[in-house]
mmCIF file of C-alpha atoms in Angstrom:
data_model
loop_
_atom_site.group_PDB
_atom_site.id
_atom_site.type_symbol
_atom_site.label_atom_id
_atom_site.label_comp_id
_atom_site.label_asym_id
_atom_site.label_seq_id
_atom_site.Cartn_x
_atom_site.Cartn_y
_atom_site.Cartn_z
ATOM 1 C CA ALA A 60 -5.829 9.479 9.687
ATOM 2 C CA LEU A 61 -3.979 6.709 10.803
ATOM 3 C CA GLY A 62 -0.754 9.065 12.249
ATOM 4 C CA LEU A 63 1.338 7.612 10.048
ATOM 5 C CA ASP A 64 2.439 11.032 8.225
ATOM 6 C CA GLN A 65 4.707 11.387 11.317
ATOM 7 C CA VAL A 66 8.568 9.697 11.929
ATOM 8 C CA ILE A 67 8.009 8.510 15.610
ATOM 9 C CA GLU A 68 8.425 5.046 17.934
ATOM 10 C CA PRO A 69 6.850 3.775 18.869
ATOM 11 C CA TRP A 70 5.027 2.689 15.553
ATOM 12 C CA PRO A 71 1.538 4.582 15.616
ATOM 13 C CA LEU A 72 -0.490 1.591 15.006
ATOM 14 C CA ARG A 73 1.046 -0.600 17.765
ATOM 15 C CA GLY A 74 -1.814 -2.006 19.909
ATOM 16 C CA ARG A 75 -4.080 -1.101 16.972
ATOM 17 C CA VAL A 76 -6.450 -3.658 14.466
ATOM 18 C CA VAL A 77 -6.480 -1.988 11.348
ATOM 19 C CA ALA A 78 -9.362 -2.917 8.930
ATOM 20 C CA ILE A 79 -9.175 -2.184 5.349
ATOM 21 C CA GLU A 80 -12.431 -2.230 3.442
ATOM 22 C CA ASP A 81 -12.377 -2.057 -0.402
ATOM 23 C CA GLN A 82 -15.277 -2.158 -3.247
ATOM 24 C CA VAL A 83 -15.660 -2.977 -6.309
ATOM 25 C CA GLU A 84 -14.635 0.120 -7.768
ATOM 26 C CA THR A 85 -11.261 0.809 -5.625
ATOM 27 C CA SER A 86 -9.282 -1.567 -4.477
ATOM 28 C CA GLY A 87 -7.945 -1.246 -0.870
ATOM 29 C CA SER A 88 -4.589 -2.696 -2.131
ATOM 30 C CA PHE A 89 -2.571 0.407 -2.566
ATOM 31 C CA VAL A 90 -3.511 1.149 1.598
ATOM 32 C CA LEU A 91 -2.469 -2.634 2.489
ATOM 33 C CA HIS A 92 1.121 -1.874 0.472
ATOM 34 C CA HIS A 93 1.781 1.240 1.893
ATOM 35 C CA LEU A 94 1.135 0.356 5.446
ATOM 36 C CA LEU A 95 3.675 -2.884 4.420
ATOM 37 C CA LYS A 96 5.906 0.121 3.313
ATOM 38 C CA ARG A 97 5.876 2.203 6.117
ATOM 39 C CA SER A 98 5.992 -0.373 8.822
ATOM 40 C CA LEU A 99 9.640 -1.922 7.209
ATOM 41 C CA SER A 100 11.254 1.970 6.622
ATOM 42 C CA PRO A 101 14.663 2.306 7.425
ATOM 43 C CA ASN A 102 13.791 4.660 10.662
ATOM 44 C CA SER A 103 11.538 1.804 11.875
ATOM 45 C CA SER A 104 12.611 -1.319 14.390
ATOM 46 C CA ASN A 105 9.080 -2.829 13.342
ATOM 47 C CA VAL A 106 9.119 -6.286 12.445
ATOM 48 C CA THR A 107 5.990 -7.238 9.760
ATOM 49 C CA ILE A 108 4.693 -10.586 9.959
ATOM 50 C CA PHE A 109 2.861 -10.976 6.464
ATOM 51 C CA ILE A 110 -0.264 -13.657 5.923
ATOM 52 C CA ALA A 111 -1.035 -13.742 2.114
ATOM 53 C CA PHE A 112 -4.258 -15.670 1.102
ATOM 54 C CA SER A 113 -4.814 -13.551 -2.228
ATOM 55 C CA GLN A 114 -1.091 -12.925 -3.991
ATOM 56 C CA PRO A 115 2.255 -14.706 -3.940
ATOM 57 C CA PHE A 116 5.172 -12.842 -2.329
ATOM 58 C CA SER A 117 6.711 -12.271 -6.147
ATOM 59 C CA HIS A 118 3.473 -10.065 -5.978
ATOM 60 C CA TYR A 119 4.200 -7.828 -3.116
ATOM 61 C CA ASP A 120 7.854 -8.058 -4.034
ATOM 62 C CA ARG A 121 7.421 -6.506 -7.369
ATOM 63 C CA ILE A 122 5.120 -3.697 -6.084
ATOM 64 C CA LEU A 123 7.076 -2.905 -3.007
ATOM 65 C CA ARG A 124 10.214 -2.458 -4.623
ATOM 66 C CA LYS A 125 9.045 0.411 -7.010
ATOM 67 C CA LEU A 126 7.894 1.664 -4.256
ATOM 68 C CA GLY A 127 11.466 1.562 -2.748
ATOM 69 C CA CYS A 128 11.326 -1.390 -0.399
ATOM 70 C CA ASN A 129 12.801 -4.728 -1.045
ATOM 71 C CA LEU A 130 11.032 -7.383 0.731
ATOM 72 C CA VAL A 131 14.141 -9.845 0.008
ATOM 73 C CA SER A 132 16.795 -8.385 1.846
ATOM 74 C CA GLN A 133 14.081 -7.377 4.708
ATOM 75 C CA ARG A 134 13.110 -11.022 5.462
ATOM 76 C CA ASP A 135 16.997 -11.814 4.933
ATOM 77 C CA ASN A 136 17.427 -9.324 7.866
ATOM 78 C CA SER A 137 14.249 -10.904 10.054
ATOM 79 C CA ARG A 138 12.222 -7.822 9.922
ATOM 80 C CA PHE A 139 9.917 -9.291 7.200
ATOM 81 C CA PHE A 140 8.457 -12.910 7.195
ATOM 82 C CA PHE A 141 6.050 -14.581 4.679
ATOM 83 C CA PHE A 142 3.454 -17.171 5.178
ATOM 84 C CA ASP A 143 2.031 -17.757 1.551
ATOM 85 C CA MET A 144 -1.266 -19.250 2.382
ATOM 86 C CA LEU A 145 -1.889 -19.883 -1.283
ATOM 87 C CA LYS A 146 0.516 -22.736 -1.152
ATOM 88 C CA LEU A 147 -1.431 -24.741 1.414
ATOM 89 C CA GLN A 148 -2.151 -28.522 0.696
ATOM 90 C CA CYS A 149 -4.444 -31.046 2.365
ATOM 91 C CA PRO A 150 -2.354 -33.400 4.451
ATOM 92 C CA ASP A 151 -2.621 -36.968 2.832
ATOM 93 C CA GLY A 152 -3.915 -39.806 4.920
ATOM 94 C CA ASP A 153 -7.175 -40.064 7.011
ATOM 95 C CA GLU A 154 -6.511 -36.970 9.283
ATOM 96 C CA GLY A 155 -7.877 -34.680 6.892
ATOM 97 C CA ILE A 156 -8.076 -30.465 7.168
ATOM 98 C CA THR A 157 -9.806 -28.299 9.462
ATOM 99 C CA PRO A 158 -11.025 -24.976 9.643
ATOM 100 C CA GLU A 159 -9.605 -24.934 13.452
ATOM 101 C CA GLY A 160 -7.037 -26.980 12.655
ATOM 102 C CA GLY A 161 -5.418 -24.966 9.413
ATOM 103 C CA LEU A 162 -5.576 -21.229 11.701
ATOM 104 C CA PHE A 163 -4.155 -23.007 15.090
ATOM 105 C CA ALA A 164 -1.099 -24.142 13.202
ATOM 106 C CA LEU A 165 -0.863 -21.170 11.538
ATOM 107 C CA TYR A 166 -1.058 -19.172 14.811
ATOM 108 C CA GLY A 167 1.585 -21.816 16.131
ATOM 109 C CA LYS A 168 3.645 -20.999 13.363
ATOM 110 C CA ILE A 169 3.306 -17.084 14.207
ATOM 111 C CA HIS A 170 3.873 -17.462 17.658
ATOM 112 C CA LYS A 171 7.142 -19.690 17.414
ATOM 113 C CA THR A 172 9.057 -17.069 14.714
ATOM 114 C CA ILE A 173 7.595 -14.203 17.445
ATOM 115 C CA SER A 174 9.372 -16.281 20.484
ATOM 116 C CA ALA A 175 12.859 -16.634 17.539
ATOM 117 C CA LEU A 176 13.203 -12.731 17.744
ATOM 118 C CA PRO A 177 15.502 -11.287 20.153
ATOM 119 C CA GLU A 178 13.505 -9.931 23.135
ATOM 120 C CA ILE A 179 13.919 -6.223 21.935
ATOM 121 C CA SER A 180 11.879 -7.153 19.149
ATOM 122 C CA TRP A 181 8.874 -8.245 20.514
ATOM 123 C CA LYS A 182 7.164 -4.886 21.288
ATOM 124 C CA ASN A 183 7.535 -3.495 17.536
ATOM 125 C CA VAL A 184 5.531 -6.958 15.667
ATOM 126 C CA SER A 185 2.409 -6.456 13.412
ATOM 127 C CA ILE A 186 0.606 -9.262 11.711
ATOM 128 C CA ILE A 187 -1.109 -8.413 8.309
ATOM 129 C CA ILE A 188 -3.310 -10.544 6.826
ATOM 130 C CA ASP A 189 -3.893 -9.227 3.512
ATOM 131 C CA ASP A 190 -7.391 -10.704 2.716
ATOM 132 C CA LEU A 191 -9.719 -11.550 5.687
ATOM 133 C CA SER A 192 -12.494 -13.152 2.920
ATOM 134 C CA LEU A 193 -10.618 -15.604 1.816
ATOM 135 C CA MET A 194 -9.125 -16.543 5.413
ATOM 136 C CA GLU A 195 -12.371 -17.049 5.835
ATOM 137 C CA VAL A 196 -12.921 -19.117 2.313
ATOM 138 C CA ALA A 197 -9.635 -21.149 3.582
ATOM 139 C CA ALA A 198 -11.831 -22.131 7.070
ATOM 140 C CA ASN A 199 -14.915 -23.105 5.161
ATOM 141 C CA GLY A 200 -16.772 -20.512 5.317
ATOM 142 C CA SER A 201 -16.396 -20.072 9.424
ATOM 143 C CA SER A 202 -16.210 -16.574 10.459
ATOM 144 C CA ASP A 203 -16.106 -17.837 14.164
ATOM 145 C CA TYR A 204 -12.359 -19.480 13.312
ATOM 146 C CA VAL A 205 -11.306 -16.068 11.338
ATOM 147 C CA LEU A 206 -12.422 -14.135 14.364
ATOM 148 C CA ASP A 207 -10.798 -16.235 17.050
ATOM 149 C CA PHE A 208 -7.785 -16.131 15.084
ATOM 150 C CA LEU A 209 -7.896 -12.735 15.065
ATOM 151 C CA HIS A 210 -8.600 -12.362 18.899
ATOM 152 C CA TYR A 211 -5.555 -15.133 19.347
ATOM 153 C CA CYS A 212 -3.024 -12.901 17.530
ATOM 154 C CA CYS A 213 -4.210 -9.855 18.945
ATOM 155 C CA THR A 214 -3.774 -11.278 22.362
ATOM 156 C CA LEU A 215 -0.584 -12.747 20.980
ATOM 157 C CA THR A 216 1.409 -9.248 19.864
ATOM 158 C CA SER A 217 0.129 -7.841 23.789
ATOM 159 C CA GLU A 218 1.625 -10.643 25.176
ATOM 160 C CA PHE A 219 4.884 -10.020 23.905
ATOM 161 C CA VAL A 220 4.764 -5.777 24.585
ATOM 162 C CA ARG A 221 5.309 -6.531 28.423
#
């Protein structure tokens, strides 16, 4: 349905937003793992930025190893960037942490990561977020901040395609 059965360049999902909805009876995580493996396949020139709210790096690394993909080597080759949102800590002092501030800082890190890539890689960047509901929790329940963040990420990836 997503056109992933063909080995073609560019990545069939380039420029698209794909939402995976799971249910109590069935988790959507297997689709997420499949998309991650496919995006990092040896035939692909994709760079993947993965934002993890629900599981640590070790979880994804174990599962992808079973599927034949080594995330550590992909990370070392600058094809895979992992942002572990489980390790977020509130700053000390009077600053406090605000939903828009946390997501704004995350967006800044993503922008910096993409900017540091060789220009040839800019058009092949995928941003994958493992759990939007937990992103909303991190934003103190503000779906507006989450939607703004998603909009900025879509704009960012289309900006670098040129």
